[in-house]
Short mmCIF file of C-alpha atoms and ligand atoms in Angstrom, two decimals:
data_model
loop_
_atom_site.label_atom_id
_atom_site.label_comp_id
_atom_site.label_asym_id
_atom_site.label_seq_id
_atom_site.Cartn_x
_atom_site.Cartn_y
_atom_site.Cartn_z
CA UNK A 1 61.79 21.51 -34.09
CA UNK A 2 61.14 17.76 -34.03
CA UNK A 3 64.78 16.93 -33.31
CA UNK A 4 64.88 19.41 -30.36
CA UNK A 5 61.64 18.04 -28.89
CA UNK A 6 63.02 14.50 -29.01
CA UNK A 7 66.29 15.50 -27.41
CA UNK A 8 64.60 17.08 -24.36
CA UNK A 9 62.93 13.70 -23.61
CA UNK A 10 66.26 11.84 -23.44
CA UNK A 11 67.61 11.08 -20.01
CA UNK A 12 71.13 9.78 -20.60
CA UNK A 13 71.93 7.02 -18.15
CA UNK A 14 74.45 4.16 -18.19
CA UNK A 15 72.26 1.03 -18.57
CA UNK A 16 73.10 -2.57 -17.78
CA UNK A 17 73.86 -4.64 -20.89
CA UNK A 18 70.77 -5.74 -22.84
CA UNK A 19 71.72 -9.34 -23.64
CA UNK A 20 69.13 -10.13 -26.27
CA UNK A 21 65.86 -9.15 -27.85
CA UNK A 22 63.10 -10.21 -27.22
CA UNK A 23 63.95 -11.26 -23.68
CA UNK A 24 64.01 -14.99 -22.88
CA UNK A 25 60.69 -14.88 -21.03
CA UNK A 26 58.92 -14.53 -24.42
CA UNK A 27 60.49 -17.68 -25.92
CA UNK A 28 58.15 -20.66 -26.39
CA UNK A 29 58.52 -24.37 -27.08
CA UNK A 30 55.91 -24.12 -29.83
CA UNK A 31 58.22 -21.88 -31.86
CA UNK A 32 60.91 -24.54 -31.70
CA UNK A 33 58.56 -27.24 -32.94
CA UNK A 34 57.53 -25.06 -35.86
CA UNK A 35 61.17 -24.44 -36.77
CA UNK A 36 62.10 -28.13 -36.60
CA UNK A 37 59.24 -29.41 -38.73
CA UNK A 38 59.71 -29.51 -42.51
CA UNK A 39 57.84 -26.68 -44.25
CA UNK A 40 55.30 -27.66 -46.92
CA UNK A 41 56.11 -27.04 -50.56
CA UNK A 42 53.94 -26.67 -53.67
CA UNK A 43 55.31 -27.61 -57.08
CA UNK A 44 54.68 -25.96 -60.46
CA UNK A 45 55.73 -27.56 -63.76
CA UNK A 46 55.69 -25.39 -66.86
CA UNK A 47 54.85 -26.76 -70.31
CA UNK A 48 55.33 -23.81 -72.69
CA UNK A 49 54.02 -25.39 -75.90
CA UNK A 50 50.61 -24.76 -77.51
CA UNK A 51 48.86 -26.11 -80.61
CA UNK A 52 47.58 -22.61 -81.44
CA UNK A 53 48.20 -18.97 -80.67
CA UNK A 54 45.01 -17.47 -79.27
CA UNK A 55 44.46 -13.81 -80.15
CA UNK A 56 43.88 -12.79 -76.51
CA UNK A 57 46.70 -14.77 -74.89
CA UNK A 58 49.49 -12.85 -73.17
CA UNK A 59 51.54 -15.86 -72.13
CA UNK A 60 54.87 -16.47 -73.84
CA UNK A 61 54.07 -19.74 -75.60
CA UNK A 62 55.81 -21.83 -78.25
CA UNK A 63 53.99 -23.19 -81.29
CA UNK A 64 54.04 -26.98 -81.31
CA UNK A 65 54.14 -27.02 -85.13
CA UNK A 66 57.56 -25.40 -84.94
CA UNK A 67 58.85 -26.91 -81.68
CA UNK A 68 57.64 -30.52 -81.83
CA UNK A 69 61.20 -31.93 -82.16
CA UNK A 70 62.20 -30.08 -78.97
CA UNK A 71 59.44 -31.45 -76.71
CA UNK A 72 61.06 -34.76 -75.71
CA UNK A 73 64.37 -33.04 -74.88
CA UNK A 74 62.45 -30.46 -72.85
CA UNK A 75 60.79 -33.17 -70.77
CA UNK A 76 64.20 -34.76 -70.10
CA UNK A 77 65.59 -31.37 -69.05
CA UNK A 78 62.59 -30.84 -66.77
CA UNK A 79 63.26 -34.20 -65.07
CA UNK A 80 66.95 -33.36 -64.67
CA UNK A 81 66.04 -29.95 -63.21
CA UNK A 82 63.72 -31.63 -60.68
CA UNK A 83 66.62 -33.83 -59.55
CA UNK A 84 69.13 -30.97 -59.29
CA UNK A 85 66.77 -28.56 -57.53
CA UNK A 86 65.57 -31.01 -54.90
CA UNK A 87 69.22 -31.77 -54.15
CA UNK A 88 70.55 -28.18 -54.23
CA UNK A 89 67.80 -26.73 -52.02
CA UNK A 90 67.34 -29.85 -49.92
CA UNK A 91 63.65 -30.10 -50.77
CA UNK A 92 63.34 -33.89 -50.96
CA UNK A 93 61.91 -34.33 -47.45
CA UNK A 94 59.45 -31.46 -47.56
CA UNK A 95 55.73 -32.38 -47.33
CA UNK A 96 54.20 -31.70 -50.76
CA UNK A 97 51.15 -29.46 -50.56
CA UNK A 98 49.94 -29.20 -54.18
CA UNK A 99 51.29 -29.95 -57.65
CA UNK A 100 50.32 -27.94 -60.73
CA UNK A 101 51.06 -28.59 -64.40
CA UNK A 102 50.52 -25.23 -66.15
CA UNK A 103 51.29 -23.67 -69.49
CA UNK A 104 51.03 -23.20 -72.32
CA UNK A 105 49.13 -26.40 -72.77
CA UNK A 106 50.29 -29.32 -70.59
CA UNK A 107 47.57 -31.59 -72.03
CA UNK A 108 49.35 -31.72 -75.39
CA UNK A 109 52.04 -33.97 -73.94
CA UNK A 110 51.72 -37.68 -74.69
CA UNK A 111 51.30 -40.42 -72.12
CA UNK A 112 54.93 -41.50 -71.69
CA UNK A 113 56.01 -37.87 -71.21
CA UNK A 114 53.60 -37.43 -68.29
CA UNK A 115 54.84 -40.73 -66.87
CA UNK A 116 58.47 -39.58 -67.07
CA UNK A 117 57.78 -36.35 -65.18
CA UNK A 118 55.64 -38.00 -62.49
CA UNK A 119 58.34 -40.64 -62.00
CA UNK A 120 60.97 -37.90 -61.53
CA UNK A 121 58.72 -36.22 -58.95
CA UNK A 122 58.24 -39.51 -57.09
CA UNK A 123 61.95 -40.19 -57.10
CA UNK A 124 63.02 -36.78 -55.85
CA UNK A 125 60.24 -35.85 -53.44
CA UNK A 126 59.82 -38.46 -50.72
CA UNK A 127 56.32 -37.23 -49.86
CA UNK A 128 55.02 -36.72 -53.41
CA UNK A 129 52.39 -39.43 -52.85
CA UNK A 130 50.72 -37.54 -49.99
CA UNK A 131 50.21 -34.28 -51.93
CA UNK A 132 46.82 -32.71 -51.26
CA UNK A 133 46.00 -31.93 -54.89
CA UNK A 134 47.44 -32.57 -58.36
CA UNK A 135 46.15 -30.16 -61.04
CA UNK A 136 46.71 -30.05 -64.77
CA UNK A 137 45.65 -27.49 -67.39
CA UNK A 138 44.00 -28.86 -70.51
CA UNK A 139 42.82 -27.52 -73.86
CA UNK A 140 39.79 -29.20 -75.55
CA UNK A 141 41.45 -30.36 -78.79
CA UNK A 142 44.25 -32.15 -76.95
CA UNK A 143 41.86 -34.24 -74.85
CA UNK A 144 41.53 -37.94 -75.71
CA UNK A 145 40.03 -40.77 -73.69
CA UNK A 146 43.29 -42.72 -73.33
CA UNK A 147 45.24 -39.63 -72.28
CA UNK A 148 42.62 -38.71 -69.68
CA UNK A 149 42.67 -42.26 -68.33
CA UNK A 150 46.46 -42.17 -68.04
CA UNK A 151 46.33 -38.84 -66.22
CA UNK A 152 43.70 -40.13 -63.80
CA UNK A 153 45.88 -43.19 -63.14
CA UNK A 154 48.89 -40.97 -62.53
CA UNK A 155 46.98 -39.28 -59.74
CA UNK A 156 45.69 -36.03 -61.27
CA UNK A 157 42.86 -34.83 -59.01
CA UNK A 158 41.90 -31.53 -60.65
CA UNK A 159 41.66 -30.86 -64.38
CA UNK A 160 41.38 -27.25 -65.50
CA UNK A 161 39.98 -26.90 -69.01
CA UNK A 162 40.41 -23.69 -71.04
CA UNK A 163 37.06 -23.22 -72.79
CA UNK A 164 36.86 -19.39 -72.81
CA UNK A 165 33.45 -19.32 -74.55
CA UNK A 166 30.71 -21.74 -75.61
CA UNK A 167 29.78 -19.63 -78.64
CA UNK A 168 31.48 -21.00 -81.76
CA UNK A 169 31.69 -17.57 -83.47
CA UNK A 170 33.34 -15.95 -80.45
CA UNK A 171 35.74 -18.89 -80.09
CA UNK A 172 36.66 -18.63 -83.78
CA UNK A 173 37.26 -14.90 -83.48
CA UNK A 174 39.66 -15.58 -80.61
CA UNK A 175 41.87 -17.73 -82.86
CA UNK A 176 41.19 -21.01 -81.09
CA UNK A 177 40.94 -24.26 -83.01
CA UNK A 178 37.90 -25.80 -81.31
CA UNK A 179 34.20 -25.03 -81.47
CA UNK A 180 31.34 -25.36 -79.01
CA UNK A 181 30.74 -29.06 -79.78
CA UNK A 182 34.39 -29.98 -79.33
CA UNK A 183 34.47 -28.17 -75.99
CA UNK A 184 31.49 -30.26 -74.82
CA UNK A 185 33.09 -33.43 -76.15
CA UNK A 186 36.32 -32.77 -74.24
CA UNK A 187 34.40 -32.06 -71.02
CA UNK A 188 32.34 -35.26 -71.45
CA UNK A 189 35.46 -37.38 -71.98
CA UNK A 190 37.19 -35.79 -68.99
CA UNK A 191 34.13 -36.28 -66.79
CA UNK A 192 33.83 -39.95 -67.73
CA UNK A 193 37.53 -40.80 -67.51
CA UNK A 194 38.03 -39.00 -64.22
CA UNK A 195 34.77 -39.90 -62.50
CA UNK A 196 35.38 -40.12 -58.77
CA UNK A 197 39.07 -39.34 -59.30
CA UNK A 198 39.18 -35.69 -60.24
CA UNK A 199 37.16 -32.53 -60.26
CA UNK A 200 36.95 -30.29 -63.32
CA UNK A 201 37.33 -26.55 -63.63
CA UNK A 202 36.33 -24.60 -66.76
CA UNK A 203 38.01 -21.26 -67.61
CA UNK A 204 35.80 -18.63 -69.23
CA UNK A 205 36.97 -15.23 -70.42
CA UNK A 206 34.70 -12.24 -69.94
CA UNK A 207 35.22 -9.45 -72.46
CA UNK A 208 36.33 -11.41 -75.52
CA UNK A 209 36.21 -9.70 -78.91
CA UNK A 210 32.67 -9.70 -80.31
CA UNK A 211 31.05 -10.72 -77.00
CA UNK A 212 27.46 -9.55 -76.46
CA UNK A 213 25.05 -10.00 -73.56
CA UNK A 214 23.49 -12.95 -75.43
CA UNK A 215 26.73 -14.78 -76.22
CA UNK A 216 27.98 -14.22 -72.66
CA UNK A 217 24.74 -15.48 -71.07
CA UNK A 218 24.96 -18.53 -73.31
CA UNK A 219 28.52 -19.29 -72.16
CA UNK A 220 27.60 -18.98 -68.48
CA UNK A 221 24.52 -21.19 -68.89
CA UNK A 222 26.43 -23.83 -70.88
CA UNK A 223 29.22 -23.89 -68.29
CA UNK A 224 26.65 -24.45 -65.53
CA UNK A 225 24.86 -27.11 -67.61
CA UNK A 226 27.99 -29.23 -67.85
CA UNK A 227 27.78 -29.72 -64.08
CA UNK A 228 31.55 -29.25 -63.62
CA UNK A 229 32.67 -28.66 -60.04
CA UNK A 230 34.35 -25.31 -60.69
CA UNK A 231 34.05 -22.33 -63.04
CA UNK A 232 36.68 -19.61 -63.34
CA UNK A 233 35.96 -16.30 -65.04
CA UNK A 234 39.02 -14.25 -65.96
CA UNK A 235 38.58 -10.69 -67.15
CA UNK A 236 40.18 -10.64 -70.59
CA UNK A 237 43.09 -8.19 -70.45
CA UNK A 238 44.18 -6.84 -73.83
CA UNK A 239 47.94 -6.85 -73.17
CA UNK A 240 50.21 -5.12 -75.68
CA UNK A 241 51.74 -8.45 -76.82
CA UNK A 242 48.40 -9.85 -78.02
CA UNK A 243 46.70 -9.93 -81.40
CA UNK A 244 43.54 -8.64 -79.75
CA UNK A 245 45.41 -5.53 -78.64
CA UNK A 246 46.55 -4.89 -82.21
CA UNK A 247 43.12 -5.45 -83.76
CA UNK A 248 40.85 -4.27 -80.96
CA UNK A 249 42.76 -1.40 -79.35
CA UNK A 250 45.18 -0.06 -81.98
CA UNK A 251 43.39 -0.69 -85.26
CA UNK A 252 39.87 -0.94 -83.83
CA UNK A 253 38.94 -3.51 -86.51
CA UNK A 254 37.35 -5.91 -83.98
CA UNK A 255 34.87 -4.94 -81.28
CA UNK A 256 35.98 -5.24 -77.68
CA UNK A 257 33.32 -4.86 -74.97
CA UNK A 258 33.62 -1.65 -72.94
CA UNK A 259 34.66 -1.71 -69.27
CA UNK A 260 31.01 -1.11 -68.29
CA UNK A 261 29.79 -4.00 -70.49
CA UNK A 262 32.44 -6.31 -69.06
CA UNK A 263 31.37 -5.37 -65.51
CA UNK A 264 27.80 -6.18 -66.50
CA UNK A 265 28.91 -9.60 -67.84
CA UNK A 266 30.59 -10.35 -64.53
CA UNK A 267 27.56 -9.15 -62.52
CA UNK A 268 25.41 -11.52 -64.57
CA UNK A 269 27.80 -14.44 -64.00
CA UNK A 270 27.92 -13.77 -60.24
CA UNK A 271 24.14 -13.75 -59.99
CA UNK A 272 23.79 -16.97 -61.95
CA UNK A 273 26.56 -18.70 -59.96
CA UNK A 274 24.93 -17.69 -56.69
CA UNK A 275 21.54 -19.06 -57.84
CA UNK A 276 23.18 -22.35 -58.88
CA UNK A 277 25.02 -22.48 -55.51
CA UNK A 278 28.48 -22.05 -57.00
CA UNK A 279 30.38 -20.24 -54.24
CA UNK A 280 33.49 -18.10 -54.73
CA UNK A 281 36.79 -18.93 -53.03
CA UNK A 282 38.61 -16.23 -54.97
CA UNK A 283 37.13 -13.34 -56.89
CA UNK A 284 37.30 -15.30 -60.12
CA UNK A 285 36.65 -18.96 -59.24
CA UNK A 286 33.28 -20.35 -58.18
CA UNK A 287 32.81 -23.93 -57.06
CA UNK A 288 29.76 -26.14 -56.71
CA UNK A 289 28.68 -25.98 -53.06
CA UNK A 290 32.11 -24.49 -52.29
CA UNK A 291 33.72 -27.92 -52.77
CA UNK A 292 36.81 -27.53 -54.86
CA UNK A 293 39.38 -24.78 -54.47
CA UNK A 294 42.69 -24.87 -56.31
CA UNK A 295 45.01 -25.79 -53.45
CA UNK A 296 48.07 -24.80 -55.48
CA UNK A 297 46.77 -21.28 -56.08
CA UNK A 298 45.56 -20.77 -52.52
CA UNK A 299 48.87 -22.05 -51.13
CA UNK A 300 50.81 -19.46 -53.10
CA UNK A 301 48.52 -16.64 -52.05
CA UNK A 302 48.81 -17.77 -48.43
CA UNK A 303 52.60 -17.62 -48.60
CA UNK A 304 53.51 -21.33 -48.70
CA UNK A 305 56.84 -22.00 -50.44
CA UNK A 306 56.63 -23.16 -54.04
CA UNK A 307 59.11 -24.10 -56.74
CA UNK A 308 58.57 -23.56 -60.48
CA UNK A 309 60.25 -26.05 -62.83
CA UNK A 310 60.69 -25.42 -66.53
CA UNK A 311 61.45 -22.56 -68.85
CA UNK A 312 60.47 -19.13 -67.39
CA UNK A 313 58.91 -20.77 -64.32
CA UNK A 314 59.29 -19.03 -60.99
CA UNK A 315 59.00 -20.00 -57.36
CA UNK A 316 59.37 -18.66 -53.85
CA UNK A 317 61.64 -20.27 -51.24
CA UNK A 318 62.30 -18.90 -47.74
CA UNK A 319 61.35 -15.32 -48.52
CA UNK A 320 62.95 -15.04 -51.95
CA UNK A 321 61.55 -15.30 -55.47
CA UNK A 322 63.57 -17.24 -58.06
CA UNK A 323 62.98 -17.46 -61.81
CA UNK A 324 64.36 -19.62 -64.60
CA UNK A 325 65.54 -18.31 -67.95
CA UNK A 326 62.69 -17.82 -70.42
CA UNK A 327 64.81 -18.87 -73.41
CA UNK A 328 64.10 -22.50 -74.34
CA UNK A 329 67.52 -23.18 -75.92
CA UNK A 330 69.37 -21.64 -72.98
CA UNK A 331 67.21 -23.58 -70.54
CA UNK A 332 68.04 -26.91 -72.19
CA UNK A 333 71.75 -26.13 -72.61
CA UNK A 334 72.21 -24.96 -69.00
CA UNK A 335 70.41 -28.00 -67.58
CA UNK A 336 72.37 -30.37 -69.84
CA UNK A 337 75.51 -28.80 -68.37
CA UNK A 338 74.27 -29.80 -64.89
CA UNK A 339 73.60 -26.22 -63.82
CA UNK A 340 70.40 -24.69 -62.46
CA UNK A 341 68.70 -22.57 -65.17
CA UNK A 342 67.94 -19.74 -62.69
CA UNK A 343 68.30 -16.26 -64.10
CA UNK A 344 66.99 -13.76 -61.54
CA UNK A 345 65.55 -13.47 -58.06
CA UNK A 346 64.19 -11.06 -55.48
CA UNK A 347 64.57 -11.06 -51.70
CA UNK A 348 61.58 -9.61 -49.84
CA UNK A 349 61.92 -6.73 -47.44
CA UNK A 350 59.64 -6.77 -44.38
CA UNK A 351 57.39 -4.29 -46.16
CA UNK A 352 57.24 -6.54 -49.27
CA UNK A 353 56.07 -9.42 -47.10
CA UNK A 354 53.24 -7.35 -45.67
CA UNK A 355 52.24 -5.92 -49.05
CA UNK A 356 52.33 -9.37 -50.61
CA UNK A 357 50.19 -10.83 -47.87
CA UNK A 358 47.60 -8.09 -48.29
CA UNK A 359 47.60 -8.09 -52.10
CA UNK A 360 47.58 -11.85 -52.58
CA UNK A 361 45.59 -12.64 -49.43
CA UNK A 362 42.73 -10.35 -50.44
CA UNK A 363 42.27 -12.46 -53.61
CA UNK A 364 40.93 -15.12 -51.23
CA UNK A 365 38.11 -12.73 -50.22
CA UNK A 366 39.05 -12.59 -46.51
CA UNK A 367 42.15 -11.35 -44.75
CA UNK A 368 42.81 -12.61 -41.24
CA UNK A 369 43.74 -9.58 -39.10
CA UNK A 370 44.88 -11.62 -36.09
CA UNK A 371 47.19 -13.71 -38.28
CA UNK A 372 48.66 -10.49 -39.70
CA UNK A 373 49.26 -9.12 -36.20
CA UNK A 374 50.90 -12.42 -35.12
CA UNK A 375 53.25 -12.41 -38.10
CA UNK A 376 54.25 -8.74 -38.19
CA UNK A 377 53.45 -7.44 -34.69
CA UNK A 378 51.40 -4.69 -36.35
CA UNK A 379 47.67 -4.04 -36.59
CA UNK A 380 46.78 -3.71 -40.25
CA UNK A 381 43.46 -2.13 -39.34
CA UNK A 382 45.37 0.68 -37.59
CA UNK A 383 48.05 1.08 -40.25
CA UNK A 384 45.39 1.45 -42.97
CA UNK A 385 42.58 2.88 -40.83
CA UNK A 386 41.48 5.73 -43.09
CA UNK A 387 41.69 3.67 -46.31
CA UNK A 388 39.64 0.93 -44.68
CA UNK A 389 37.02 3.45 -43.56
CA UNK A 390 36.69 4.68 -47.15
CA UNK A 391 36.52 1.15 -48.58
CA UNK A 392 33.87 0.25 -46.02
CA UNK A 393 31.84 3.42 -46.69
CA UNK A 394 31.86 2.58 -50.42
CA UNK A 395 30.71 -0.99 -49.67
CA UNK A 396 33.83 -2.78 -50.93
CA UNK A 397 34.65 -4.44 -47.59
CA UNK A 398 33.30 -5.41 -44.18
CA UNK A 399 35.76 -5.01 -41.32
CA UNK A 400 35.46 -6.85 -38.02
CA UNK A 401 37.93 -7.44 -35.16
CA UNK A 402 39.02 -10.65 -36.89
CA UNK A 403 39.05 -9.97 -40.60
CA UNK A 404 38.62 -7.77 -43.65
CA UNK A 405 36.09 -9.39 -45.97
CA UNK A 406 35.16 -8.45 -49.53
CA UNK A 407 31.49 -7.64 -50.14
CA UNK A 408 29.85 -8.66 -53.45
CA UNK A 409 30.93 -5.30 -54.84
CA UNK A 410 34.48 -5.93 -53.59
CA UNK A 411 34.47 -9.32 -55.34
CA UNK A 412 33.20 -7.76 -58.57
CA UNK A 413 36.07 -5.23 -58.59
CA UNK A 414 38.71 -7.95 -58.20
CA UNK A 415 42.13 -6.72 -57.10
CA UNK A 416 40.88 -3.19 -56.37
CA UNK A 417 40.69 -3.62 -52.56
CA UNK A 418 44.01 -5.51 -52.30
CA UNK A 419 45.73 -2.92 -54.48
CA UNK A 420 44.26 0.04 -52.57
CA UNK A 421 45.23 -1.40 -49.18
CA UNK A 422 48.73 -2.31 -50.27
CA UNK A 423 49.28 1.19 -51.72
CA UNK A 424 48.22 2.62 -48.36
CA UNK A 425 50.71 0.30 -46.62
CA UNK A 426 53.51 1.38 -48.96
CA UNK A 427 52.68 5.02 -48.25
CA UNK A 428 53.87 4.49 -44.66
CA UNK A 429 57.41 3.86 -45.81
CA UNK A 430 57.60 6.89 -48.14
C1 SAM B 501 47.77 -20.90 -69.57
S1 SAM B 501 46.12 -20.99 -70.07
C2 SAM B 501 45.92 -22.77 -69.94
C3 SAM B 501 44.78 -23.35 -70.70
C4 SAM B 501 45.02 -23.83 -72.12
N1 SAM B 501 46.25 -23.40 -72.66
C5 SAM B 501 43.87 -23.30 -72.93
O1 SAM B 501 43.96 -22.17 -73.38
O2 SAM B 501 42.89 -24.01 -73.09
C6 SAM B 501 45.21 -20.49 -68.64
C7 SAM B 501 44.13 -19.49 -68.86
O3 SAM B 501 44.65 -18.18 -69.00
C8 SAM B 501 43.58 -17.36 -69.42
N2 SAM B 501 44.08 -16.24 -70.22
C9 SAM B 501 44.82 -16.30 -71.34
N3 SAM B 501 45.01 -15.04 -71.83
C10 SAM B 501 44.37 -14.18 -71.01
C11 SAM B 501 44.18 -12.75 -70.98
N4 SAM B 501 44.68 -11.99 -71.93
N5 SAM B 501 43.48 -12.21 -69.96
C12 SAM B 501 42.98 -13.00 -68.98
N6 SAM B 501 43.12 -14.35 -68.95
C13 SAM B 501 43.79 -14.93 -69.95
C14 SAM B 501 42.65 -18.27 -70.22
O4 SAM B 501 41.36 -18.26 -69.66
C15 SAM B 501 43.29 -19.64 -70.10
O5 SAM B 501 42.35 -20.68 -69.99
S1 SF4 B 502 45.16 -19.43 -74.18
FE1 SF4 B 502 46.04 -21.44 -73.82
S2 SF4 B 502 46.13 -22.42 -75.84
FE2 SF4 B 502 45.80 -20.26 -76.21
S3 SF4 B 502 47.87 -19.47 -76.55
FE3 SF4 B 502 47.36 -19.15 -74.38
S4 SF4 B 502 48.16 -20.89 -73.32
FE4 SF4 B 502 48.08 -21.42 -75.51
#
């Protein structure tokens, strides 16, 4: 039926040659300038080692007690990888947007190891000095005054401290080595050493084993009392590779808060953050007066290119994802042999790009509809009209001509809106 109806509309006619698409009258000088300028790049450096194995952690980490002899060689391999990658992908002239040392626990490195890596970055990225932010993840027991001073001198501008909880019993239950006092001590040292040079973020985990309303309220209040610029609350996910999954989900020998309790914890945190004027820039990070977003994280969610150095690190260059091997020995051997340790990649389809923009962009609480139309030539609000109507009716979003914005309820439910919208986009191609 459909095929017949289409055929009757055709009016076969010999057309003049169509020389190009779109026609030259749509071409603009601005597009040329954009193409000729170097695209910004963010840099991620992965330090896989940890001094402990926390019961909730799903990251693939390596125990320093076992791997200490390998650390120096790893740093050398990382520096060699930086040199090879900048050369192979011609990245040396790109403006550097943000730099992020993540892990594992980057703060367990010692001073000369940080210096080596920063020197390699300077040497191989001409514009390293003008980066907009330099972040590093830290764990309380690895914080010392001299190390913090070195990091501040090396140009770190954002320190992200994993605290998880300020209740010593909850921290102990999570398998971490520090207690409440040591968390405070580390924050004090970091605040003093980095005064005027960096801002500090604290990570808290909502839904840890044994958490109650009282212990959670205490953690939120203590985090606010420290006066740090930024507080991140991750929902603790009991992934199958964690101790907490074994004890809390399979054996049920430790108490995990229910979904409803965890939602209540987050509601409490959001109310307290709002009162203290900590404003969200994503649905899990709140900053004092809205002052301090993680430029690395936002750049990735906005689609800026990034490169991940180190074992298992991944990046995204010119519409393709690339990932290194996650085997430490292989990583070191391949790099020593002057090869890139890449192991797999993924090239985006046009649909992937749109889905990625919606899913990752919604994490930043607001999705720019005009920008979407400019990039894809499609109106997202039309493609997903009925889903958006439902999300709006249930008070998850506000939709205007310019943007889709998360409401407080939308923020509370995290990735729910992004996931729902991207599923509705994918439906179009099925
Ligand atoms: C790679 S860790 C870096 C911080 C440092 N290693 C530490 O723990 O102090 C980054 C953050 O991931 C979060 N995280 C770890 N396991 C998690 C899980 N199962 N669910 C949600 N977030 C988790 C923690 O809040 C942690 O601070
Ligand atoms: S939470 Fe941090 S310190 Fe604990 S195992 Fe994970 S990465 Fe290591």
